[in-house]
Amino acid sequence: MSQTSVERTLGILLAKVEGIEKAIAQADDQAATHRATVHRRLDEMVGEVGDLRAEVATMKADVKDSKAITDEVKQWKQRGIGALFVSGIAGTAIGGTAMAFVLYWWEAIMRVLRQA
């Protein structure tokens, strides 16, 4: 092998090594840019999650208040149904007593009415 062919081969190898170094440097720059983008997006997500937590906490408080009101309205409804039931029983009892009174004394009432 001659001196010039060795120098040429070394030159080719040196150029390839320099090309590989440039490719690695570019890949490192791209990786750094990508990592920076990922970190920025991660920071944004952390902020959004914090906002969502605050909103959920607010919604929980609202739902808790709404549940208390709903439970109170349910109690009113149950009391109303109970009052209607008691009123119905009392009305039936009064009506039944009045009817029994009228049926028992019907003839006496009719006699008084005929004499008048």
mmCIF file of C-alpha atoms in Angstrom:
data_model
loop_
_atom_site.group_PDB
_atom_site.id
_atom_site.type_symbol
_atom_site.label_atom_id
_atom_site.label_comp_id
_atom_site.label_asym_id
_atom_site.label_seq_id
_atom_site.Cartn_x
_atom_site.Cartn_y
_atom_site.Cartn_z
ATOM 1 C CA MET A 1 0.000 0.000 0.000
ATOM 2 C CA SER A 2 1.324 3.384 -0.903
ATOM 3 C CA GLN A 3 1.582 6.465 1.214
ATOM 4 C CA THR A 4 -1.136 8.298 -0.735
ATOM 5 C CA SER A 5 -3.647 5.474 -0.483
ATOM 6 C CA VAL A 6 -3.088 5.275 3.282
ATOM 7 C CA GLU A 7 -3.543 9.036 3.562
ATOM 8 C CA ARG A 8 -6.651 8.848 1.416
ATOM 9 C CA THR A 9 -8.067 6.013 3.550
ATOM 10 C CA LEU A 10 -7.276 7.961 6.723
ATOM 11 C CA GLY A 11 -8.955 11.031 5.226
ATOM 12 C CA ILE A 12 -12.061 9.018 4.392
ATOM 13 C CA LEU A 13 -12.146 7.521 7.884
ATOM 14 C CA LEU A 14 -11.633 10.961 9.435
ATOM 15 C CA ALA A 15 -14.483 12.407 7.346
ATOM 16 C CA LYS A 16 -16.767 9.538 8.380
ATOM 17 C CA VAL A 17 -15.896 10.001 12.050
ATOM 18 C CA GLU A 18 -16.553 13.764 11.774
ATOM 19 C CA GLY A 19 -19.901 12.992 10.084
ATOM 20 C CA ILE A 20 -20.789 10.610 12.898
ATOM 21 C CA GLU A 21 -19.820 13.268 15.475
ATOM 22 C CA LYS A 22 -22.033 15.852 13.724
ATOM 23 C CA ALA A 23 -24.929 13.377 13.595
ATOM 24 C CA ILE A 24 -24.512 12.637 17.305
ATOM 25 C CA ALA A 25 -24.361 16.374 18.103
ATOM 26 C CA GLN A 26 -27.526 16.987 16.060
ATOM 27 C CA ALA A 27 -29.258 14.058 17.758
ATOM 28 C CA ASP A 28 -28.253 15.462 21.160
ATOM 29 C CA ASP A 29 -29.614 18.892 20.198
ATOM 30 C CA GLN A 30 -32.865 17.336 18.978
ATOM 31 C CA ALA A 31 -33.121 15.226 22.142
ATOM 32 C CA ALA A 32 -32.555 18.308 24.314
ATOM 33 C CA THR A 33 -35.243 20.207 22.391
ATOM 34 C CA HIS A 34 -37.618 17.268 22.697
ATOM 35 C CA ARG A 35 -36.933 16.946 26.449
ATOM 36 C CA ALA A 36 -37.577 20.666 26.889
ATOM 37 C CA THR A 37 -40.887 20.291 25.036
ATOM 38 C CA VAL A 38 -41.853 17.285 27.142
ATOM 39 C CA HIS A 39 -40.997 19.141 30.358
ATOM 40 C CA ARG A 40 -42.997 22.195 29.242
ATOM 41 C CA ARG A 41 -46.009 20.017 28.434
ATOM 42 C CA LEU A 42 -45.626 18.188 31.749
ATOM 43 C CA ASP A 43 -45.597 21.521 33.592
ATOM 44 C CA GLU A 44 -48.772 22.526 31.735
ATOM 45 C CA MET A 45 -50.424 19.240 32.692
ATOM 46 C CA VAL A 46 -49.460 19.722 36.347
ATOM 47 C CA GLY A 47 -51.108 23.149 36.260
ATOM 48 C CA GLU A 48 -54.246 21.747 34.650
ATOM 49 C CA VAL A 49 -54.455 18.917 37.183
ATOM 50 C CA GLY A 50 -54.179 21.460 39.987
ATOM 51 C CA ASP A 51 -57.009 23.481 38.441
ATOM 52 C CA LEU A 52 -59.129 20.332 38.093
ATOM 53 C CA ARG A 53 -58.521 19.437 41.736
ATOM 54 C CA ALA A 54 -59.702 22.872 42.800
ATOM 55 C CA GLU A 55 -62.824 22.562 40.626
ATOM 56 C CA VAL A 56 -63.588 19.082 41.976
ATOM 57 C CA ALA A 57 -63.218 20.331 45.549
ATOM 58 C CA THR A 58 -65.663 23.159 44.795
ATOM 59 C CA MET A 59 -68.094 20.735 43.158
ATOM 60 C CA LYS A 60 -67.899 18.391 46.154
ATOM 61 C CA ALA A 61 -68.874 21.243 48.472
ATOM 62 C CA ASP A 62 -71.771 22.202 46.182
ATOM 63 C CA VAL A 63 -72.978 18.607 45.942
ATOM 64 C CA LYS A 64 -72.765 18.236 49.711
ATOM 65 C CA ASP A 65 -74.971 21.325 50.153
ATOM 66 C CA SER A 66 -77.374 20.074 47.481
ATOM 67 C CA LYS A 67 -77.594 16.678 49.179
ATOM 68 C CA ALA A 68 -78.532 18.296 52.478
ATOM 69 C CA ILE A 69 -81.307 20.259 50.771
ATOM 70 C CA THR A 70 -82.521 17.180 48.887
ATOM 71 C CA ASP A 71 -82.628 15.148 52.100
ATOM 72 C CA GLU A 72 -84.652 17.910 53.773
ATOM 73 C CA VAL A 73 -87.153 18.021 50.895
ATOM 74 C CA LYS A 74 -87.494 14.220 51.082
ATOM 75 C CA GLN A 75 -88.313 14.516 54.777
ATOM 76 C CA TRP A 76 -90.967 17.130 54.020
ATOM 77 C CA LYS A 77 -92.470 14.842 51.386
ATOM 78 C CA GLN A 78 -92.580 11.910 53.807
ATOM 79 C CA ARG A 79 -94.199 14.075 56.469
ATOM 80 C CA GLY A 80 -96.749 15.316 53.941
ATOM 81 C CA ILE A 81 -97.630 11.782 52.890
ATOM 82 C CA GLY A 82 -97.953 10.807 56.562
ATOM 83 C CA ALA A 83 -100.210 13.797 57.238
ATOM 84 C CA LEU A 84 -102.408 12.907 54.249
ATOM 85 C CA PHE A 85 -102.661 9.323 55.476
ATOM 86 C CA VAL A 86 -103.658 10.405 58.985
ATOM 87 C CA SER A 87 -106.136 12.927 57.543
ATOM 88 C CA GLY A 88 -107.636 10.231 55.335
ATOM 89 C CA ILE A 89 -108.039 7.837 58.254
ATOM 90 C CA ALA A 90 -109.570 10.590 60.421
ATOM 91 C CA GLY A 91 -111.938 11.659 57.637
ATOM 92 C CA THR A 92 -113.035 8.102 57.063
ATOM 93 C CA ALA A 93 -113.596 7.594 60.772
ATOM 94 C CA ILE A 94 -115.629 10.795 61.099
ATOM 95 C CA GLY A 95 -117.645 10.003 57.962
ATOM 96 C CA GLY A 96 -118.253 6.450 59.121
ATOM 97 C CA THR A 97 -119.357 7.638 62.557
ATOM 98 C CA ALA A 98 -121.692 10.211 61.034
ATOM 99 C CA MET A 99 -123.160 7.613 58.699
ATOM 100 C CA ALA A 100 -123.616 5.120 61.530
ATOM 101 C CA PHE A 101 -125.325 7.830 63.582
ATOM 102 C CA VAL A 102 -127.661 8.719 60.730
ATOM 103 C CA LEU A 103 -128.494 5.075 59.972
ATOM 104 C CA TYR A 104 -129.090 4.274 63.650
ATOM 105 C CA TRP A 105 -131.324 7.277 64.251
ATOM 106 C CA TRP A 106 -132.864 7.501 60.769
ATOM 107 C CA GLU A 107 -136.347 6.534 61.824
ATOM 108 C CA ALA A 108 -136.333 8.964 64.760
ATOM 109 C CA ILE A 109 -135.099 11.753 62.507
ATOM 110 C CA MET A 110 -137.779 10.998 59.917
ATOM 111 C CA ARG A 111 -140.497 11.011 62.641
ATOM 112 C CA VAL A 112 -139.368 14.433 63.831
ATOM 113 C CA LEU A 113 -139.280 15.731 60.292
ATOM 114 C CA ARG A 114 -142.772 14.408 59.548
ATOM 115 C CA GLN A 115 -144.214 16.047 62.644
ATOM 116 C CA ALA A 116 -142.720 19.401 61.805
#
